[in-house]
CSV table of C-alpha atoms and ligand atoms in Angstrom, one decimal:
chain,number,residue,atom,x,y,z
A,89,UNK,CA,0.0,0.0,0.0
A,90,UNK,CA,1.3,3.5,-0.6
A,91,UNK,CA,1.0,5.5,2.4
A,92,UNK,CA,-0.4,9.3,0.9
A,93,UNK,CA,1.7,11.7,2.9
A,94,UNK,CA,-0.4,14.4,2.6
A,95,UNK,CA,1.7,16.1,5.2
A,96,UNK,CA,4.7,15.7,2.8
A,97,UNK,CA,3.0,16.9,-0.5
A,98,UNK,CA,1.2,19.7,1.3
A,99,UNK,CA,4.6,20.8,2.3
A,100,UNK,CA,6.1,20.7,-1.5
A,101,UNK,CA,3.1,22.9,-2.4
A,102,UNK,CA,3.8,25.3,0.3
A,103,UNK,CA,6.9,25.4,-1.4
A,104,UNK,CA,6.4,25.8,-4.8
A,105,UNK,CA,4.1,29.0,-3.8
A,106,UNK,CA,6.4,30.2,-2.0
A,107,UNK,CA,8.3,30.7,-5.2
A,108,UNK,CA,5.4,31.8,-7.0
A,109,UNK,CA,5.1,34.7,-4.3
A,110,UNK,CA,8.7,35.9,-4.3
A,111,UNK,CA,7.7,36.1,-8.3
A,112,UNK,CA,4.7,38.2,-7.7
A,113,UNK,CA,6.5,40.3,-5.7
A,114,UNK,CA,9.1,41.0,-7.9
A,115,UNK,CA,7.0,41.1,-10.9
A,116,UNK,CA,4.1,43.1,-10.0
A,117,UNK,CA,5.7,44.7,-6.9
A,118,UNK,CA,2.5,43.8,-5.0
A,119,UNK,CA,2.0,41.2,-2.6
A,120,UNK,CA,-0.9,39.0,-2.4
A,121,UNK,CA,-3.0,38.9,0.8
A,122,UNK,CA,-5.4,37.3,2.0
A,123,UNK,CA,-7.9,38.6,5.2
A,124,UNK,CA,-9.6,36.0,7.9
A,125,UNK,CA,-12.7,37.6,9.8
A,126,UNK,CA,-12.5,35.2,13.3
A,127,UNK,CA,-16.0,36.3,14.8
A,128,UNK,CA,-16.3,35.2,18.9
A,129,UNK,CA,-14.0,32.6,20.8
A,130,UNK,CA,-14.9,29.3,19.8
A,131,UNK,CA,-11.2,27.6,20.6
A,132,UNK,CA,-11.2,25.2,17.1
A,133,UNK,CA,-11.8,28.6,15.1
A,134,UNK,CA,-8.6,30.5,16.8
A,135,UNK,CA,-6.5,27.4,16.3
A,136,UNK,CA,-7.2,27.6,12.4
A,137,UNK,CA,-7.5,30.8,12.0
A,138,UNK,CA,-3.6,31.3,13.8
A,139,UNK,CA,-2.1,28.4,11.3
A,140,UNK,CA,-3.7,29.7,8.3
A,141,UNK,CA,-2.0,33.3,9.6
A,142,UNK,CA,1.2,31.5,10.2
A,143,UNK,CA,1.3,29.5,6.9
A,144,UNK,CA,0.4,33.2,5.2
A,145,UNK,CA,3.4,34.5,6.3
A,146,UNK,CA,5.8,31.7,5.8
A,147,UNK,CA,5.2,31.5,2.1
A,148,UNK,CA,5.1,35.5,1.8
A,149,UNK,CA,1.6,36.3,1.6
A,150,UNK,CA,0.2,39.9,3.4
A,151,UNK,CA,-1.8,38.0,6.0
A,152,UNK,CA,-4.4,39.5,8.3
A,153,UNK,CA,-7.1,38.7,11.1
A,154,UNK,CA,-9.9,41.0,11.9
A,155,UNK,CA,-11.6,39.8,15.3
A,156,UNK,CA,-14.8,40.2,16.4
A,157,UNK,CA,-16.5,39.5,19.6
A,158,UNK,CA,-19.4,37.2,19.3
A,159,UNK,CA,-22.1,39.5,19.7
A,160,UNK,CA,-21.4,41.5,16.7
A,161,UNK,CA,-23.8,42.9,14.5
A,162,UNK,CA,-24.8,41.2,11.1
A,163,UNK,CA,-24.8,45.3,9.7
A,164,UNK,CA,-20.8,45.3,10.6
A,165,UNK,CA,-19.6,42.2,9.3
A,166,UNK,CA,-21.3,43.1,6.0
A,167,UNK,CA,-19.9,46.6,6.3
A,168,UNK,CA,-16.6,45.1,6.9
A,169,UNK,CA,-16.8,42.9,3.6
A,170,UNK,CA,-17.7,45.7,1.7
A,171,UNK,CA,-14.5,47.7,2.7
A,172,UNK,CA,-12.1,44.5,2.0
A,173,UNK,CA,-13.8,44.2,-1.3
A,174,UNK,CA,-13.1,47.2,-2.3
A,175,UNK,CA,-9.3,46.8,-1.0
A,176,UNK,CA,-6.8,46.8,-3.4
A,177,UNK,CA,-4.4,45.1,-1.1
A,178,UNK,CA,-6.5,42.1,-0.4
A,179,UNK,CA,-6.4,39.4,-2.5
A,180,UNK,CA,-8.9,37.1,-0.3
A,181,UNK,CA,-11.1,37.0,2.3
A,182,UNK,CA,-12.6,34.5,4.4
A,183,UNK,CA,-15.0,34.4,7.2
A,184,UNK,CA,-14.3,31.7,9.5
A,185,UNK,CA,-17.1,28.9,10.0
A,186,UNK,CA,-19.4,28.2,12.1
A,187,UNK,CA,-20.8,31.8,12.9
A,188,UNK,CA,-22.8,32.8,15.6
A,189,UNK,CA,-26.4,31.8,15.6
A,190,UNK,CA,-27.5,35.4,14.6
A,191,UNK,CA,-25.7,36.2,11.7
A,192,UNK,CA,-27.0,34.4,8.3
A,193,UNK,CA,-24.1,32.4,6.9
A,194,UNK,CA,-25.8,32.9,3.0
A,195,UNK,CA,-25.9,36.4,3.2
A,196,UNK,CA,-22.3,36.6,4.2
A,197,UNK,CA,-21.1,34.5,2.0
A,198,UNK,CA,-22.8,36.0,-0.9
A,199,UNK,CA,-21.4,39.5,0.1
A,200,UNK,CA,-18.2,38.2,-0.4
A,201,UNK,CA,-16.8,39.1,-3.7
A,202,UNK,CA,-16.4,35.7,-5.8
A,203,UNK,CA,-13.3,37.0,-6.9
A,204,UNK,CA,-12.2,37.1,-3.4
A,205,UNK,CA,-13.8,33.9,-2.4
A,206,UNK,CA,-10.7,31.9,-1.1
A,207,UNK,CA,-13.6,29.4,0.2
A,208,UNK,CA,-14.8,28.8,-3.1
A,209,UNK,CA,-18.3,29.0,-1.5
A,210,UNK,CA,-19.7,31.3,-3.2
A,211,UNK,CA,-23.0,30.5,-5.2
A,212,UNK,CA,-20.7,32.1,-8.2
A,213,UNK,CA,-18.3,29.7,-8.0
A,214,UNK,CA,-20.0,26.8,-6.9
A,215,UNK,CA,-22.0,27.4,-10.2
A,216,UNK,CA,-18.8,28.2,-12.4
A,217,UNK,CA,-17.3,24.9,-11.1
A,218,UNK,CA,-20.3,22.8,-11.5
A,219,UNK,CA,-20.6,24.1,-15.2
A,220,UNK,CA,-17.0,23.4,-15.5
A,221,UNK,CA,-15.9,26.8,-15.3
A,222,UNK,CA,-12.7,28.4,-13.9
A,223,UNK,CA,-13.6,29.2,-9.8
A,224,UNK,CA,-11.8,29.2,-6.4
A,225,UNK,CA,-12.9,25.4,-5.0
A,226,UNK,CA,-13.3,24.8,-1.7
A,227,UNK,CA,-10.2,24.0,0.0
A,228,UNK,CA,-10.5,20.4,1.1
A,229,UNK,CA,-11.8,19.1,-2.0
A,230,UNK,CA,-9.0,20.8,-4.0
A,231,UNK,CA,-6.3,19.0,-1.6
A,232,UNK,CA,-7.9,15.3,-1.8
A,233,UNK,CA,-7.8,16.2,-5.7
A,234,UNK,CA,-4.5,17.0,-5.8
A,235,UNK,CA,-3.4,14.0,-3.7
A,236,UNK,CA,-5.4,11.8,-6.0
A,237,UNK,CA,-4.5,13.0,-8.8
A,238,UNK,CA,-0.2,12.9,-7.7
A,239,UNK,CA,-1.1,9.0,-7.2
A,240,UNK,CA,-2.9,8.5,-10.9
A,241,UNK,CA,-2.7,11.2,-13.2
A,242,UNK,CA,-5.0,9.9,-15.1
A,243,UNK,CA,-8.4,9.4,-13.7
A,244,UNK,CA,-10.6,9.2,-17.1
A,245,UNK,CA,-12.9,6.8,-16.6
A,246,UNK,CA,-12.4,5.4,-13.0
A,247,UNK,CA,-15.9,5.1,-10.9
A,248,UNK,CA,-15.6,7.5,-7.8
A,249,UNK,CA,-17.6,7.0,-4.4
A,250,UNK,CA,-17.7,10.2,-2.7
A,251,UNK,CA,-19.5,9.7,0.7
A,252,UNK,CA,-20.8,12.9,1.9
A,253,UNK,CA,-22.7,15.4,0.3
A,254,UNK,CA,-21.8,18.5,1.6
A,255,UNK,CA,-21.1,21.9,0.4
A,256,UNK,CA,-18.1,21.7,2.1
A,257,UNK,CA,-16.7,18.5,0.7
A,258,UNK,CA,-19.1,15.9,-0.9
A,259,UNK,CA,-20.1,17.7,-3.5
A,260,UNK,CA,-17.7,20.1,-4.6
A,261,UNK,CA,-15.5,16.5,-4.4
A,262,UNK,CA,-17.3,15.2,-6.8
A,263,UNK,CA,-17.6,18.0,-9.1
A,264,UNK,CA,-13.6,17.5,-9.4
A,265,UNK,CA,-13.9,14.5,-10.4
A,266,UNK,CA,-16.5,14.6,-13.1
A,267,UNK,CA,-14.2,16.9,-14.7
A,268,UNK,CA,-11.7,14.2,-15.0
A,269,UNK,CA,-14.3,12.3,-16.8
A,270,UNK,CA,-14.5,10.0,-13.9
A,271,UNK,CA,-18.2,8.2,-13.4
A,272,UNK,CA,-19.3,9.5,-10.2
A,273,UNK,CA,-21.7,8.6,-7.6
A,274,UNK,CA,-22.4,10.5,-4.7
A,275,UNK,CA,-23.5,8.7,-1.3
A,276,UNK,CA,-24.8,10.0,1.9
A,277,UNK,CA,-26.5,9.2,5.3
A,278,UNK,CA,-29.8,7.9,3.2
A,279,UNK,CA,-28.0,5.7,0.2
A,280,UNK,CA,-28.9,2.1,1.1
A,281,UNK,CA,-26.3,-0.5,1.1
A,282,UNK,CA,-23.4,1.7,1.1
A,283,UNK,CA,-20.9,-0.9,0.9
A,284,UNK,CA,-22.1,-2.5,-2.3
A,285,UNK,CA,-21.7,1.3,-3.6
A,286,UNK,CA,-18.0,1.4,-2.5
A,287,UNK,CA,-17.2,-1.6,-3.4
A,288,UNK,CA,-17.5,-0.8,-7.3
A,289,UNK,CA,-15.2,2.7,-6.6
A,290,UNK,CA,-11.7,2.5,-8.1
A,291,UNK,CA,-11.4,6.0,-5.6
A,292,UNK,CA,-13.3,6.3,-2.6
A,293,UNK,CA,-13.4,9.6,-1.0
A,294,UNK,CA,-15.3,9.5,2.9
A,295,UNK,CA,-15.8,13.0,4.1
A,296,UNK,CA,-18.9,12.1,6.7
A,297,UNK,CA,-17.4,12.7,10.3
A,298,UNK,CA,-18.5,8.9,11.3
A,299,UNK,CA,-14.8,7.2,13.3
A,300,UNK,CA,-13.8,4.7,11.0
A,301,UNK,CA,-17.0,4.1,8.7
A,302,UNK,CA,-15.5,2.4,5.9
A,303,UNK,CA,-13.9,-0.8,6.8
A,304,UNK,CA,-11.7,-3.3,4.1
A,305,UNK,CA,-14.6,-5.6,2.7
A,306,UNK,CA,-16.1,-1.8,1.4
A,307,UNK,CA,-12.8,-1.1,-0.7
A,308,UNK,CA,-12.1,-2.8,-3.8
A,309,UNK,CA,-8.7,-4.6,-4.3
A,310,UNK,CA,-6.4,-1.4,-5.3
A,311,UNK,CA,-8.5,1.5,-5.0
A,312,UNK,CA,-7.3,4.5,-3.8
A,313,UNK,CA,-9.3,5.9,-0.6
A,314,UNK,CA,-8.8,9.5,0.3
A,315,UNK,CA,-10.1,10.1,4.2
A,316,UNK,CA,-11.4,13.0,4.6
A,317,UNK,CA,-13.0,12.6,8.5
A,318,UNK,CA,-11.7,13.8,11.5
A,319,UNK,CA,-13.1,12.7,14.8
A,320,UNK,CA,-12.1,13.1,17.9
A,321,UNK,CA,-12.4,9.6,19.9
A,322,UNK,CA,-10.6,8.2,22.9
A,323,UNK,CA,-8.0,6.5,21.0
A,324,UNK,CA,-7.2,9.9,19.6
A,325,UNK,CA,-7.8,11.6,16.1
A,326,UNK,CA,-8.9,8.8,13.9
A,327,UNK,CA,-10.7,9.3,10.1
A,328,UNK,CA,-13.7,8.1,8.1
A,329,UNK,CA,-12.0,4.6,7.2
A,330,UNK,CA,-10.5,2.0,9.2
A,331,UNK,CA,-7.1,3.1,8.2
A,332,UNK,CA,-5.3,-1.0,9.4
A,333,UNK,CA,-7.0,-2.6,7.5
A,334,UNK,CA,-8.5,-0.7,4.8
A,335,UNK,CA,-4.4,-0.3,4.4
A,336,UNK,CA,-4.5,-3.7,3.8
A,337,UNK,CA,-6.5,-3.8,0.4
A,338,UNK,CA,-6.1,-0.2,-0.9
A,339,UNK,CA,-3.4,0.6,-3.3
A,340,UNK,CA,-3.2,3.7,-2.1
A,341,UNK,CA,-4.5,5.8,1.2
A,342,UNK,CA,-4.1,9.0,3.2
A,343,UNK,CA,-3.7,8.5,7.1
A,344,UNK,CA,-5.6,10.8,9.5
A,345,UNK,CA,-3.7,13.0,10.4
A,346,UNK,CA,-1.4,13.8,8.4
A,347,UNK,CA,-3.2,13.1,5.1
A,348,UNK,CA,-6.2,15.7,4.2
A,349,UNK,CA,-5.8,18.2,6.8
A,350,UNK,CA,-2.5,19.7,5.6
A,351,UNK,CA,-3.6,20.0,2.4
A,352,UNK,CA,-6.4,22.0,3.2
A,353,UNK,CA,-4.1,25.0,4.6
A,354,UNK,CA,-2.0,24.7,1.3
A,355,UNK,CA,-5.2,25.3,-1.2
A,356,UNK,CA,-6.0,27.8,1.2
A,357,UNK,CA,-3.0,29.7,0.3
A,358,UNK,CA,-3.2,28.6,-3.5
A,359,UNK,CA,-6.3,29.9,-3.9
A,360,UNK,CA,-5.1,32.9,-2.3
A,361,UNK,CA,-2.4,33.3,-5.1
A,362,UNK,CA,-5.1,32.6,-7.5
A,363,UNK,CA,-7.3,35.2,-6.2
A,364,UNK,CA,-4.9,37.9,-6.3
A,365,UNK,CA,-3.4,36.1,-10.5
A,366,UNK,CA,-7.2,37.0,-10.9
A,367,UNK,CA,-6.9,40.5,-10.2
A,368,UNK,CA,-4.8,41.4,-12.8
A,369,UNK,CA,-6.7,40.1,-15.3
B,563,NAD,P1,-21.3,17.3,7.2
B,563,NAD,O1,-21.8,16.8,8.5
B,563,NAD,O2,-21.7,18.6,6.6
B,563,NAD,O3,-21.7,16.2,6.1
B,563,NAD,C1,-21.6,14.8,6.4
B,563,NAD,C2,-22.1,14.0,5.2
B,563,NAD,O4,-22.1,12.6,5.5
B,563,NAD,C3,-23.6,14.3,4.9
B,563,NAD,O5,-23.7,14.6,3.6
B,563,NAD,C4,-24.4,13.1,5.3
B,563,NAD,O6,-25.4,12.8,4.4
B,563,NAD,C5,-23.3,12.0,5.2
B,563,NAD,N1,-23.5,10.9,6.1
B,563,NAD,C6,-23.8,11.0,7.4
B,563,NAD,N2,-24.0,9.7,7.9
B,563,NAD,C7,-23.8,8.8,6.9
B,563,NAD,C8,-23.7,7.5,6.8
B,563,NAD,N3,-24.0,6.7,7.8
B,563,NAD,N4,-23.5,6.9,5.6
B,563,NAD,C9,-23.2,7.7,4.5
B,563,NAD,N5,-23.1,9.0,4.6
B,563,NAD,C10,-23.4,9.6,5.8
B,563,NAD,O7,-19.7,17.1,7.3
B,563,NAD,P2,-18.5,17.8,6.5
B,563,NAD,O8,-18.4,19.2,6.9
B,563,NAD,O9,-18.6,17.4,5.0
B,563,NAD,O10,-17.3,17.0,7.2
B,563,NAD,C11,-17.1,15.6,7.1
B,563,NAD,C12,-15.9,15.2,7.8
B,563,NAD,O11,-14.7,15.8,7.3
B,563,NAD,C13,-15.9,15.6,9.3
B,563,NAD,O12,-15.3,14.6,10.1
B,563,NAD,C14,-15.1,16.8,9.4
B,563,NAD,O13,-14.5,17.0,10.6
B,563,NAD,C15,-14.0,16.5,8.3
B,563,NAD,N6,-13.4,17.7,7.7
B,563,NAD,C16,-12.1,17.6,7.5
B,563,NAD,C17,-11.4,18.6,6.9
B,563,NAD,C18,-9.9,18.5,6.6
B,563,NAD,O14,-9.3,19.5,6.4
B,563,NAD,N7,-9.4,17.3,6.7
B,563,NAD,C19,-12.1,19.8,6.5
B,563,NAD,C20,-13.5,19.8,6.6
B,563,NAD,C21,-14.1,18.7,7.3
């Protein structure tokens, strides 16, 4: 089985934007830069938001957080978007998930400029990459993508099981791959005999948030299984799939952690780079 260090290849990405900024910045003598609203003190939230800040800076970006407390007013947060969207000097924005109970998500979302959407959730650009259109893509997707396609390049053809359907993941995942002309089918918490459906998937891709869901007599002899899940349990951070022995029939799989969740911080600042390669068109 080949073990799909995401926290390897995540890293070589880091690195090759890296150069791509110290290019920018010569070139255009402008440096991308992307801006994360963190609004009240939910403890997951800070963690991200202070790694995607710190993997900003390492690779050069302008990086900012603009904190709010959690009582803030819808009004100000929209105000807020509408000064960084007018901001020549950021290249991306992004509000940080979940938000608190009074403040509508949509709207938020939607007053983002799609051009600035480093989420890719945008209903711009979760139309342009459903018709198949250039558009940021959500961040975890486009890491499980890019590990799949570093394992086989060519994926024309190959029948994909995404599990989840999410805006976040399932089906943005899936969107990916039916531009690679693979046959996908999309599963979720009502599909009935789940295993028969994975069974038939050259690449499996679990993004449901159930410990160790997909077990070995699910995956088909060499497959490649991308595990998207993270849950917290008390032998520690384990994923979707049972990673033993699912390791033991895959050709190929990403361990948790160390596999998706890198990845996701490196698209971040992609898309970033994107964003800002966007602006000068
Ligand atoms: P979600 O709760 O929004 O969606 C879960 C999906 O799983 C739903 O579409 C649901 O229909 C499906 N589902 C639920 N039970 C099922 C079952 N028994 N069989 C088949 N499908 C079932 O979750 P999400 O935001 O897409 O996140 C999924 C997992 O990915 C979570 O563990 C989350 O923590 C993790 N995650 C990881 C990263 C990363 O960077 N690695 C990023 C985001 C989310």
């Amino acid at each position: 089985m080949n073990l799909i260090d995401g926290k390897k290849i995540a890293a070589e990405l880091r690195n090759e934007l890296k150069v791509e900024v110290d290019e920018i910045k010569k070139k255009f003598k402008k440096v991308p830069g992307l801006t994360v609203i963190l609004i009240g003190d939910l403890t997951p939230s800070q963690i991200y938001v202070r790694n995607k800040e710190k993997s900003a800076k390492e690779i050069g970006l302008k990086s900012e957080i603009i904190k709010y407390p959690e009582d803030i007013q819808e009004i100000s947060v929209l105000n807020k978007i509408d000064e960084l969207n007018k901001d020549e000097t950021v290249s991306g924005i992004l509000v940080q998930l979940p938000l608190p109970d009074h403040i509508d998500k949509q709207k938020i979302i939607e007053r983002i400029n799609p051009d600035k959407d480093v989420d890719g959730f945008h209903p711009y650009n979760v139309g342009n990459l459903s018709s198949g259109y250039e558009s940021s893509v959500p961040c975890t997707p486009l890491g499980c993508y890019l590990l799949i396609k570093r394992t086989e390049p060519n994926l024309s053809g190959k029948k994909a099981i995404v599990i989840g359907r999410s805006n976040l993941n399932g089906k943005p995942m899936a969107q990916l791959l039916l531009k690679e002309n693979c046959t996908v089918t999309i599963t979720h918490s009502k599909t009935k005999d789940l295993k028969n459906e994975c069974l038939k998937g050259d690449i499996v891709i679990a993004a449901v948030g159930i410990p160790e869901l997909v077990k070995a007599d699910w995956i088909k002899k060499d497959a490649i299984v991308i595990d998207v899940g993270i849950n917290k349990t008390d032998k520690g951070i384990v994923g979707d799939v049972a990673f033993e022995e699912v390791s033991k029939v895959a050709k190929a799989l990403t361990p948790v952690p160390g596999g998706v969740g890198p990845m996701t911080i490196a698209c971040l600042l992609k898309n970033t780079i994107e964003c800002f390669k966007r602006s000068l068109k």
